[in-house]
Amino acid sequence: LKAIHQKVRQTVKRHFLCPPGSRVLVAISGGSDSVALTFLLLDLAAYDEFSVVSLAHLNHQLRQSADRDEAFCRDLASRVGLPFVVERYDVNSYATSHGLSLEDAARRVRYDFLGRAAAETGATRVAVGHTEDDQAETFLLKLMRGAGLTGLGGIYPQRGLVIRPLLDISRQDLRVYLTARAEKWMEDETNDDVENPRNRVRHVIIPELDRTSGGATRPAIARAAALVREDGQWLDELGRRRFEALVTATGDGLEIDVSNLAVEPAPLARRVLLEAMRRTANGREVGLDHVEAVLAILGADRGGIDVPGSRVELRRGKLVLIRQKGPSK
Amino acid sequence: LKAIHQKVRQTVKRHFLCPPGSRVLVAISGGSDSVALTFLLLDLAAYDEFSVVSLAHLNHQLRQSADRDEAFCRDLASRVGLPFVVERYDVNSYATSHGLSLEDAARRVRYDFLGRAAAETGATRVAVGHTEDDQAETFLLKLMRGAGLTGLGGIYPQRGLVIRPLLDISRQDLRVYLTARAEKWMEDETNDDVENPRNRVRHVIIPELDRTSGGATRPAIARAAALVREDGQWLDELGRRRFEALVTATGDGLEIDVSNLAVEPAPLARRVLLEAMRRTANGREVGLDHVEAVLAILGADRGGIDVPGSRVELRRGKLVLIRQKGPSK
């Protein structure tokens, strides 16, 4: 038990998740991860300078067990003496009306709700229960979908108000912890549906990786994800700074001096081009293919290409992005 | 056919694999990758400013088919009119006598031979046939073994004399190319043994990833590997520069001013610590665990720890690495 506290505390400290005076709302689904998160943060709050101020539960109304889960969470909140914020939301209709996948819709509705619940209970942080397991699974999912320039690095320990103190802990360890405390949790039966890609990664691919390597691959992948994320985040920041230094606005777009871009190391040159295309993309998606295409123009020292929202051309030693009015190819 | 030439040429150009005047030796096993490499480089050499000067084949004497493969390669060299360098080596005994795995022994013997063959035929580059498939497989193998701080980025397009012009091409495309040219190749029956981790990745894991994502995951993984490698390589270079700036030698080790290290971004701080520990490790392996342990000392602002070859301690605002004489813990 002591080891798991130390590990969570280390994650919290390393990423400054709960600065002194933080007031934390815990997002709780009733599953083992979020129930363990609740108890672990309450334990840590007893000797660190932050406090847990509320529990928030979103009833997705997606499953038969939704009301059972809500009742379980309400009961838990009352046992630990915390205000309980709950909302019911028909995620299915939201997904249909907004043209989103069920997963995307659920995510959007959930974080929207958590923001409101935080405001309502005066919370300055929203803790969610993502674990090392989620980290490894997300990395593999992004890897096989071709994350390209961004996003291979998996789940962030913090994004805005949202913090993830369990990102270095395995689900298995959380269950051992809860069992040792004689605490219960609700099982989510949809986790067993192997038609869902995340469940397939969890139940088929990771066990096969374990078999091939003869060891536990989940922690290795989660750790790699964290390192790639940390490296990428800092390079993104450097890339933004180089963008500010190298790219100038024109009447109808942007331009970059080719000789300046040529001396940048590849990781920054790529990011400068990506950022430039994003700024002229008018919300359309820009990807690695576009960066590669522009690099090919630079390599050949001639040519032009249509990218989302703009046309890119070489003109007298400058790479020029011209915003297009109409729909782009 | 034109598309594959363009693609190889792009890889060659982007990574400056064959600068003008390069004299290229092609390493040939008789398999589809290296046979295609031979013809593709001969085609490119016809209109680019480099030349193919020789073919080199190592007979590993590992398989029944070894002599058949050698004869096939010798015949190919004579057909295309190139000098043929061949050597027979009992890789099995080398592995045993040097305490290496068969894979490591074969790699060492092979690159050793290729270096000699290059010198013998006046080659300035050694081209080897690694493909996008190898790139994706290597990335997954490293990922599951916990590549840690280095090496997740897969295979390099160039290392010393060795170049890999096919790194962006799939094996499937190479076979289509050879078939279209009515060229044959030798199949390597050991590629089917699924007890071998690489073959398991190829025949079990990647198809399962394809099934889960509903698409071809190999190019996505190879591309991610290339990006991670490029990012990591440049960060490693920056890390070495920060190491030179921040770390000073003492009588019995190294020291780093903690306040200087604290202002470095995490990706560089990690690399500075790794490099410092490597320099005092006396050849022993330093890994991410050690970096994490030292970061924990810095976070707690107290403590000391034994790492391979040295003891690390905080002393009056400095992180001190003291070389240990005896065997380290």
Tab-separated table of N, CA and C in Angstrom, chain B residues 68-117:
chain	number	residue	atom	x	y	z
B	68	ARG	N	23.489	-22.705	-52.154
B	68	ARG	CA	22.581	-22.343	-53.246
B	68	ARG	C	22.480	-20.814	-53.340
B	69	ASP	N	22.326	-20.122	-52.163
B	69	ASP	CA	22.217	-18.661	-52.143
B	69	ASP	C	23.493	-18.021	-52.689
B	70	GLU	N	24.639	-18.565	-52.279
B	70	GLU	CA	25.908	-18.006	-52.751
B	70	GLU	C	26.018	-18.116	-54.279
B	71	ALA	N	25.654	-19.298	-54.803
B	71	ALA	CA	25.733	-19.507	-56.254
B	71	ALA	C	24.815	-18.535	-56.993
B	72	PHE	N	23.620	-18.337	-56.434
B	72	PHE	CA	22.661	-17.415	-57.048
B	72	PHE	C	23.246	-15.995	-57.124
B	73	CYS	N	23.879	-15.553	-56.025
B	73	CYS	CA	24.421	-14.188	-55.962
B	73	CYS	C	25.616	-14.039	-56.915
B	74	ARG	N	26.435	-15.081	-56.970
B	74	ARG	CA	27.601	-15.046	-57.859
B	74	ARG	C	27.140	-14.900	-59.310
B	75	ASP	N	26.107	-15.661	-59.646
B	75	ASP	CA	25.572	-15.620	-60.999
B	75	ASP	C	25.015	-14.227	-61.320
B	76	LEU	N	24.302	-13.647	-60.337
B	76	LEU	CA	23.715	-12.316	-60.534
B	76	LEU	C	24.814	-11.282	-60.789
B	77	ALA	N	25.882	-11.354	-59.989
B	77	ALA	CA	26.989	-10.405	-60.136
B	77	ALA	C	27.586	-10.511	-61.538
B	78	SER	N	27.740	-11.752	-62.009
B	78	SER	CA	28.351	-11.920	-63.323
B	78	SER	C	27.406	-11.394	-64.409
B	79	ARG	N	26.080	-11.594	-64.217
B	79	ARG	CA	25.107	-11.084	-65.197
B	79	ARG	C	25.149	-9.560	-65.309
B	80	VAL	N	25.269	-8.865	-64.148
B	80	VAL	CA	25.267	-7.396	-64.193
B	80	VAL	C	26.686	-6.848	-64.341
B	81	GLY	N	27.668	-7.754	-64.417
B	81	GLY	CA	29.045	-7.329	-64.693
B	81	GLY	C	29.724	-6.596	-63.555
B	82	LEU	N	29.464	-7.048	-62.302
B	82	LEU	CA	30.103	-6.410	-61.145
B	82	LEU	C	31.020	-7.399	-60.436
B	83	PRO	N	32.138	-6.913	-59.886
B	83	PRO	CA	32.995	-7.778	-59.067
B	83	PRO	C	32.192	-8.363	-57.908
B	84	PHE	N	32.461	-9.622	-57.580
B	84	PHE	CA	31.720	-10.318	-56.527
B	84	PHE	C	32.684	-10.682	-55.397
B	85	VAL	N	32.423	-10.162	-54.204
B	85	VAL	CA	33.250	-10.502	-53.045
B	85	VAL	C	32.454	-11.465	-52.181
B	86	VAL	N	33.047	-12.599	-51.847
B	86	VAL	CA	32.315	-13.569	-51.034
B	86	VAL	C	33.216	-14.079	-49.922
B	87	GLU	N	32.613	-14.384	-48.806
B	87	GLU	CA	33.368	-14.953	-47.705
B	87	GLU	C	32.473	-15.983	-47.026
B	88	ARG	N	33.102	-17.053	-46.541
B	88	ARG	CA	32.331	-18.038	-45.783
B	88	ARG	C	32.709	-17.888	-44.327
B	89	TYR	N	31.726	-17.922	-43.475
B	89	TYR	CA	32.022	-17.732	-42.069
B	89	TYR	C	31.135	-18.631	-41.237
B	90	ASP	N	31.713	-19.329	-40.315
B	90	ASP	CA	30.941	-20.202	-39.439
B	90	ASP	C	30.382	-19.369	-38.285
B	91	VAL	N	29.225	-18.753	-38.525
B	91	VAL	CA	28.635	-17.829	-37.551
B	91	VAL	C	28.285	-18.556	-36.253
B	92	ASN	N	27.882	-19.820	-36.404
B	92	ASN	CA	27.539	-20.614	-35.223
B	92	ASN	C	28.692	-20.679	-34.218
B	93	SER	N	29.879	-21.008	-34.701
B	93	SER	CA	31.021	-21.109	-33.773
B	93	SER	C	31.391	-19.737	-33.220
B	94	TYR	N	31.289	-18.702	-34.084
B	94	TYR	CA	31.597	-17.350	-33.610
B	94	TYR	C	30.672	-16.970	-32.455
B	95	ALA	N	29.385	-17.271	-32.613
B	95	ALA	CA	28.403	-16.949	-31.564
B	95	ALA	C	28.784	-17.663	-30.271
B	96	THR	N	29.089	-18.961	-30.391
B	96	THR	CA	29.427	-19.745	-29.210
B	96	THR	C	30.682	-19.196	-28.540
B	97	SER	N	31.728	-18.972	-29.351
B	97	SER	CA	33.009	-18.577	-28.756
B	97	SER	C	32.971	-17.162	-28.186
B	98	HIS	N	32.087	-16.299	-28.702
B	98	HIS	CA	31.993	-14.937	-28.167
B	98	HIS	C	30.812	-14.735	-27.224
B	99	GLY	N	30.083	-15.816	-26.932
B	99	GLY	CA	28.944	-15.693	-26.018
B	99	GLY	C	27.868	-14.752	-26.522
B	100	LEU	N	27.626	-14.797	-27.836
B	100	LEU	CA	26.606	-13.921	-28.420
B	100	LEU	C	25.407	-14.735	-28.894
B	101	SER	N	24.243	-14.077	-29.010
B	101	SER	CA	23.115	-14.728	-29.667
B	101	SER	C	23.473	-14.876	-31.142
B	102	LEU	N	22.795	-15.827	-31.805
B	102	LEU	CA	23.081	-16.065	-33.219
B	102	LEU	C	22.830	-14.794	-34.031
B	103	GLU	N	21.763	-14.057	-33.641
B	103	GLU	CA	21.407	-12.842	-34.376
B	103	GLU	C	22.505	-11.780	-34.219
B	104	ASP	N	22.959	-11.584	-32.964
B	104	ASP	CA	24.008	-10.589	-32.713
B	104	ASP	C	25.316	-10.983	-33.393
B	105	ALA	N	25.645	-12.280	-33.326
B	105	ALA	CA	26.878	-12.760	-33.948
B	105	ALA	C	26.834	-12.542	-35.455
B	106	ALA	N	25.701	-12.891	-36.068
B	106	ALA	CA	25.565	-12.754	-37.522
B	106	ALA	C	25.711	-11.287	-37.914
B	107	ARG	N	25.103	-10.389	-37.109
B	107	ARG	CA	25.178	-8.972	-37.431
B	107	ARG	C	26.629	-8.486	-37.362
B	108	ARG	N	27.323	-8.882	-36.291
B	108	ARG	CA	28.693	-8.395	-36.118
B	108	ARG	C	29.609	-8.891	-37.239
B	109	VAL	N	29.491	-10.200	-37.514
B	109	VAL	CA	30.318	-10.799	-38.561
B	109	VAL	C	30.019	-10.154	-39.915
B	110	ARG	N	28.734	-9.899	-40.175
B	110	ARG	CA	28.314	-9.359	-41.465
B	110	ARG	C	28.882	-7.957	-41.686
B	111	TYR	N	28.706	-7.067	-40.699
B	111	TYR	CA	29.169	-5.691	-40.901
B	111	TYR	C	30.702	-5.617	-40.942
B	112	ASP	N	31.314	-6.508	-40.220
B	112	ASP	CA	32.758	-6.618	-40.256
B	112	ASP	C	33.234	-6.999	-41.661
B	113	PHE	N	32.601	-8.025	-42.204
B	113	PHE	CA	32.920	-8.471	-43.568
B	113	PHE	C	32.659	-7.364	-44.585
B	114	LEU	N	31.516	-6.664	-44.443
B	114	LEU	CA	31.161	-5.641	-45.429
B	114	LEU	C	32.175	-4.493	-45.417
B	115	GLY	N	32.674	-4.150	-44.235
B	115	GLY	CA	33.707	-3.121	-44.144
B	115	GLY	C	34.959	-3.526	-44.918
B	116	ARG	N	35.374	-4.789	-44.732
B	116	ARG	CA	36.554	-5.287	-45.456
B	116	ARG	C	36.310	-5.314	-46.962
B	117	ALA	N	35.111	-5.793	-47.339
B	117	ALA	CA	34.788	-5.895	-48.768
B	117	ALA	C	34.771	-4.511	-49.414
